[in-house]
Short mmCIF file of C-alpha atoms in Angstrom, two decimals:
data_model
loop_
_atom_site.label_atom_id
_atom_site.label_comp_id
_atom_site.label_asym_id
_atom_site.label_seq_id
_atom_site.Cartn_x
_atom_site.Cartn_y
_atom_site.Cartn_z
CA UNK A 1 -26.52 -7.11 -0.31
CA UNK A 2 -25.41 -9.95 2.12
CA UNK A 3 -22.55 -8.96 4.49
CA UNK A 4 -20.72 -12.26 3.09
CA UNK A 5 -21.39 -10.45 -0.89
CA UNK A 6 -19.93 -6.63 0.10
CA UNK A 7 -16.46 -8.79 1.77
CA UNK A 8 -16.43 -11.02 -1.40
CA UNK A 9 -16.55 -8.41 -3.49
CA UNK A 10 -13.72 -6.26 -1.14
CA UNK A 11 -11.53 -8.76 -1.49
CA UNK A 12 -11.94 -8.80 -5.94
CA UNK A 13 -11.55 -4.63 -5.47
CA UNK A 14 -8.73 -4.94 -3.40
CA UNK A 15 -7.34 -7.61 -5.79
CA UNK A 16 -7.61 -5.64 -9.08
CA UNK A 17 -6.19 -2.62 -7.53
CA UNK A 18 -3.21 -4.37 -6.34
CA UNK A 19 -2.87 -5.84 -9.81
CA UNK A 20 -2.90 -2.38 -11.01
CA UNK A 21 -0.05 -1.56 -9.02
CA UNK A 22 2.31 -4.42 -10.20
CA UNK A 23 1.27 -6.41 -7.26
CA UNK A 24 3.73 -4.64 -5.11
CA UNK A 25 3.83 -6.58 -2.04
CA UNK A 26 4.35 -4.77 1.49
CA UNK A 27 6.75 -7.52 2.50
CA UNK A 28 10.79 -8.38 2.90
CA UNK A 29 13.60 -9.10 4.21
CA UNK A 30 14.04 -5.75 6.80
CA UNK A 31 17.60 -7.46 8.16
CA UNK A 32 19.78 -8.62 10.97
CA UNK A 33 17.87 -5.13 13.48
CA UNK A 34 14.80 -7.53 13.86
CA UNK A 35 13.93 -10.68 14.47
CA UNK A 36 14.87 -13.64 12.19
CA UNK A 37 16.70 -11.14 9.83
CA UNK A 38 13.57 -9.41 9.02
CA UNK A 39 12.30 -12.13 6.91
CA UNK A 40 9.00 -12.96 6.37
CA UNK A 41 8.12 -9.38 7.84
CA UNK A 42 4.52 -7.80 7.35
CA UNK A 43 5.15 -3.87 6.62
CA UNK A 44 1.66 -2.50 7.86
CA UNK A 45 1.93 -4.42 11.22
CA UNK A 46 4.29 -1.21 12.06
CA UNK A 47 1.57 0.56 12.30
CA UNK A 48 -1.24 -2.13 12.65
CA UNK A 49 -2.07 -4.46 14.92
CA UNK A 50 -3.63 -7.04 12.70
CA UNK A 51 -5.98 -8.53 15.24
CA UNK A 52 -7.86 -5.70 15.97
CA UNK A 53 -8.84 -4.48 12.58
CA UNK A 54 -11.97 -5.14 11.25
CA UNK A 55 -13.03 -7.52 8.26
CA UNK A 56 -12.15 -5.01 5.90
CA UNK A 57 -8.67 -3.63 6.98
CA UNK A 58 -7.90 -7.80 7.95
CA UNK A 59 -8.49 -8.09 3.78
CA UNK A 60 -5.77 -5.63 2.88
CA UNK A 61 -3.39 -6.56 5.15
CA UNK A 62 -3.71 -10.46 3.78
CA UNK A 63 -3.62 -9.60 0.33
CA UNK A 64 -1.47 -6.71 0.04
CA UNK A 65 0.96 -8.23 2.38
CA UNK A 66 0.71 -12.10 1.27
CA UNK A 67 -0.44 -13.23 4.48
CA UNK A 68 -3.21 -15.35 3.68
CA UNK A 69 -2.29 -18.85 3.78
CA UNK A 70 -4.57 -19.84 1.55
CA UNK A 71 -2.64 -18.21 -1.33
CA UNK A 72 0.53 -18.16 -0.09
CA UNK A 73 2.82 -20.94 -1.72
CA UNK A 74 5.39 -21.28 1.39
CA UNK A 75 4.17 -22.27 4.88
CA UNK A 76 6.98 -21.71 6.31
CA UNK A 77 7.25 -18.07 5.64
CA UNK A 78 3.30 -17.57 6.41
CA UNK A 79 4.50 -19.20 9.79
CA UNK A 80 7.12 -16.41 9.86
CA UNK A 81 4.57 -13.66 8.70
CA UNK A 82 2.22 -14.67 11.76
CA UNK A 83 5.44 -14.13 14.45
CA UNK A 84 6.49 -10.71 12.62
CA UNK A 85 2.92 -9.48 13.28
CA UNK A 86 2.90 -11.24 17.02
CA UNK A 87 6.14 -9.13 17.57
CA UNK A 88 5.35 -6.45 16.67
CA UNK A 89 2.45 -5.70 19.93
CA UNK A 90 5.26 -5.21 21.63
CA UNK A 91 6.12 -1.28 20.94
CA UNK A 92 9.92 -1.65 21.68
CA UNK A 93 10.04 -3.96 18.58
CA UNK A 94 7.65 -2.40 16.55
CA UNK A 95 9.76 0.91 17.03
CA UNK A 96 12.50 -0.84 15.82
CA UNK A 97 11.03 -2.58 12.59
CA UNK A 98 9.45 0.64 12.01
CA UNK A 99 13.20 2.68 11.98
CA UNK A 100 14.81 -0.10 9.65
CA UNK A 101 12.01 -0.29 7.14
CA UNK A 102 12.33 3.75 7.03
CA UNK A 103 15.84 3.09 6.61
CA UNK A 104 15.57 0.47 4.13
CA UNK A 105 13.31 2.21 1.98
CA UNK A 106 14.79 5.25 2.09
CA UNK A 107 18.29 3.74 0.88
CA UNK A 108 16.17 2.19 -2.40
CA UNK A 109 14.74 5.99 -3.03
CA UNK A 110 18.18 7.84 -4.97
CA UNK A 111 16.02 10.49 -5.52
CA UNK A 112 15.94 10.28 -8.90
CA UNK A 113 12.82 10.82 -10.88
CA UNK A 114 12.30 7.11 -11.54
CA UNK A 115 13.73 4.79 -8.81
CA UNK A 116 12.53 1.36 -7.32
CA UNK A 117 12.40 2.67 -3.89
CA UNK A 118 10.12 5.50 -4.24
CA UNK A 119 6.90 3.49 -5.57
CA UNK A 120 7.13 1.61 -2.21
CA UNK A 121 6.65 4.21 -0.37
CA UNK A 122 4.07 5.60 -2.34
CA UNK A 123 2.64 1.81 -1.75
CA UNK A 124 3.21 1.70 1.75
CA UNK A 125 1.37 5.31 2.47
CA UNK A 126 -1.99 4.49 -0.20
CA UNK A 127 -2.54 1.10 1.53
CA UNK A 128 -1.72 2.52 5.45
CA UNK A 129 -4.55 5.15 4.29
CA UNK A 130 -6.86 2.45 2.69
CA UNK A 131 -6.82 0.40 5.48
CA UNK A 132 -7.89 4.24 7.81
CA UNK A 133 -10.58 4.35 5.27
CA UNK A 134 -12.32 1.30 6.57
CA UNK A 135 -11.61 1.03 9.83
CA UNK A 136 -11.57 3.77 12.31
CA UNK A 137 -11.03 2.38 15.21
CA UNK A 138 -7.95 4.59 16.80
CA UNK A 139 -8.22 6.61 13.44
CA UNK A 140 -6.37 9.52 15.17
CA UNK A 141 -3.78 7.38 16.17
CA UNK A 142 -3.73 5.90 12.99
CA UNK A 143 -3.67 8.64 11.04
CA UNK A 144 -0.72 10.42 13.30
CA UNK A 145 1.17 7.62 12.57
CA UNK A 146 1.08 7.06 8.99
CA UNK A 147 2.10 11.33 8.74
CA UNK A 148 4.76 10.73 11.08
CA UNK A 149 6.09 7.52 8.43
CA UNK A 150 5.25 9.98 4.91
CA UNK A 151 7.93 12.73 6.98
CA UNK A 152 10.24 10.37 7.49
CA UNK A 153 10.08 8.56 3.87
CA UNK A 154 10.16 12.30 2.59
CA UNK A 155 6.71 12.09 0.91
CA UNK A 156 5.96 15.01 -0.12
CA UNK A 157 2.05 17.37 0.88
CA UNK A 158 1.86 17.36 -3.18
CA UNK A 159 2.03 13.80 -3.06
CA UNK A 160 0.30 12.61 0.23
CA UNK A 161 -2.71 15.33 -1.20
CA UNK A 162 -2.60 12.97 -4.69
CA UNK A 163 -2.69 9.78 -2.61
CA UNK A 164 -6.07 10.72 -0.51
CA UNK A 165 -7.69 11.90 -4.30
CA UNK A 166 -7.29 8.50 -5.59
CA UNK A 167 -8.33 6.68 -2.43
CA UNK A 168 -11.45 9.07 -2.78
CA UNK A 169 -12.18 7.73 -5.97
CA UNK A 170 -11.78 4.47 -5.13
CA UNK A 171 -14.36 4.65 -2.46
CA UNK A 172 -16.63 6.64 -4.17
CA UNK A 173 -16.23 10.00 -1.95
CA UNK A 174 -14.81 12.16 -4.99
CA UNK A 175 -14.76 11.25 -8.73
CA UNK A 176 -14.96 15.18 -10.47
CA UNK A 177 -12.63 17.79 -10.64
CA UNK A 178 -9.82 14.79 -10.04
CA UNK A 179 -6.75 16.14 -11.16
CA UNK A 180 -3.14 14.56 -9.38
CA UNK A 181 0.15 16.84 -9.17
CA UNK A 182 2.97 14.57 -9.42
CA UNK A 183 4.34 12.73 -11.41
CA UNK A 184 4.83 9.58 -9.64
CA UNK A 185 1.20 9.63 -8.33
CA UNK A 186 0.32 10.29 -11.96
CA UNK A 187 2.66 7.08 -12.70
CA UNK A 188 1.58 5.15 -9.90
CA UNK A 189 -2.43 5.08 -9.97
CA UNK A 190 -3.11 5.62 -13.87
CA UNK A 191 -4.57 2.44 -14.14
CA UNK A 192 -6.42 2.63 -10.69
CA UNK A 193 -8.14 5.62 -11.82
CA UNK A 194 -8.79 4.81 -15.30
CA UNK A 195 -10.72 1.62 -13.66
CA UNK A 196 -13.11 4.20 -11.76
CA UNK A 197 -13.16 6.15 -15.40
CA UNK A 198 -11.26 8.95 -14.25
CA UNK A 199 -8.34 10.27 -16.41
CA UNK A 200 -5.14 11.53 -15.26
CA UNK A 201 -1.63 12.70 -17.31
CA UNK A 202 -1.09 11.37 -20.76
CA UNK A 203 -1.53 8.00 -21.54
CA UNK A 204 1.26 6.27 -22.92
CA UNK A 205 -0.52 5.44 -26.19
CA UNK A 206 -1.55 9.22 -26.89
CA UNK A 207 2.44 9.95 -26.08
CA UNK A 208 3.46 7.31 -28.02
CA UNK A 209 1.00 8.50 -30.75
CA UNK A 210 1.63 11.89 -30.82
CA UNK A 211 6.24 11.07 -31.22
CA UNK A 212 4.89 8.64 -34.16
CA UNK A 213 2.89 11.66 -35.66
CA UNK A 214 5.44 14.18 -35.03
CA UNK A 215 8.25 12.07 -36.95
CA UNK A 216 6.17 11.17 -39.81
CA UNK A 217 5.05 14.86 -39.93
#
């Protein structure tokens, strides 16, 4: 296979998994603590530089952050976009973005059982390790980084462990014995992991089903 096939068909994976996840976007407004009120801001470029990843991390970042300015609708916040990730090689700012998205997100986390804030950093975490997966340049740096943001963003060992199985499956390392913890990983990558024909929890339907039968019972 062609080195121009394997990115083509990176960039369909990458798509369909994102569309699996509600096309959750690593991207928004982070406020007044950095620069132009945080808008336009591109999440993984806190821990990132986008310039030095490789084909394959590049990909992710685009698409999972709506950086590519051949799909995104607004030039003027792709303009934006491109000065959030500039900024952000200097460490001093970086720092700082860093501290108000870990902020921000944990404000939208109540701790409930089902919140809005909670999936994002479940989203922020399985695409910081997808992009480790495929590039490995600095991988211990990397890697030190995106456990120092899970700590912060109160993700839990149970639920980092459940992140790395489905990123296994996804790249073909693992697809036996798969069985996730939680329940918001359970939530969360369903449809991911039914894609690579692995099961995990009860699907709605058979929950669904089995209330129906038990009333009609």
């Amino acid at each position: 296979m062609s080195n121009d096939m394997r990115i083509v068909k990176f960039k369909m994976m990458i798509r369909e998994i994102f569309e699996d996840l509600g096309k959750r976007d690593l991207t928004g407004n982070l406020g007044e603590a950095v620069w132009n009120g945080g808008y336009g801001s591109v999440w993984l470029s806190v821990i990132y530089d986008y310039d030095k990843l490789n084909s394959y991390g590049k990909i992710i970042m685009e698409q999972i952050c709506e950086m590519d300015k051949d799909e995104t609708k607004d030039y003027e916040v792709f303009l934006h976009q491109k000065k959030f990730v500039e900024n952000c090689k200097d460490m001093e700012y970086r720092m700082k973005a860093a501290k108000t998205l870990v902020v921000k997100l944990n404000k939208e986390d109540d701790g409930k059982e089902i919140n809005f804030g909670k999936p994002k950093k479940i989203s922020f975490i399985f695409w910081s390790l997808m992009i480790l997966a495929v590039d490995d340049a600095d991988k211990e740096e990397h890697l030190s980084l995106i456990c120092d943001f899970a700590k912060m963003l109160k993700i839990s060992n149970a639920e980092m462990m459940d992140i790395v199985q489905v990123i296994r499956v996804i790249y073909h390392i693992e697809k036996s014995n798969v069985k996730l913890q939680t329940n918001i990983a359970i939530r969360e990558f369903r449809k991911v992991m039914r894609r690579y024909g692995v099961t995990v929890g009860l699907d709605e339907l058979s929950i669904f089903g089995s209330i129906l039968g038990g009333m009609m019972k």
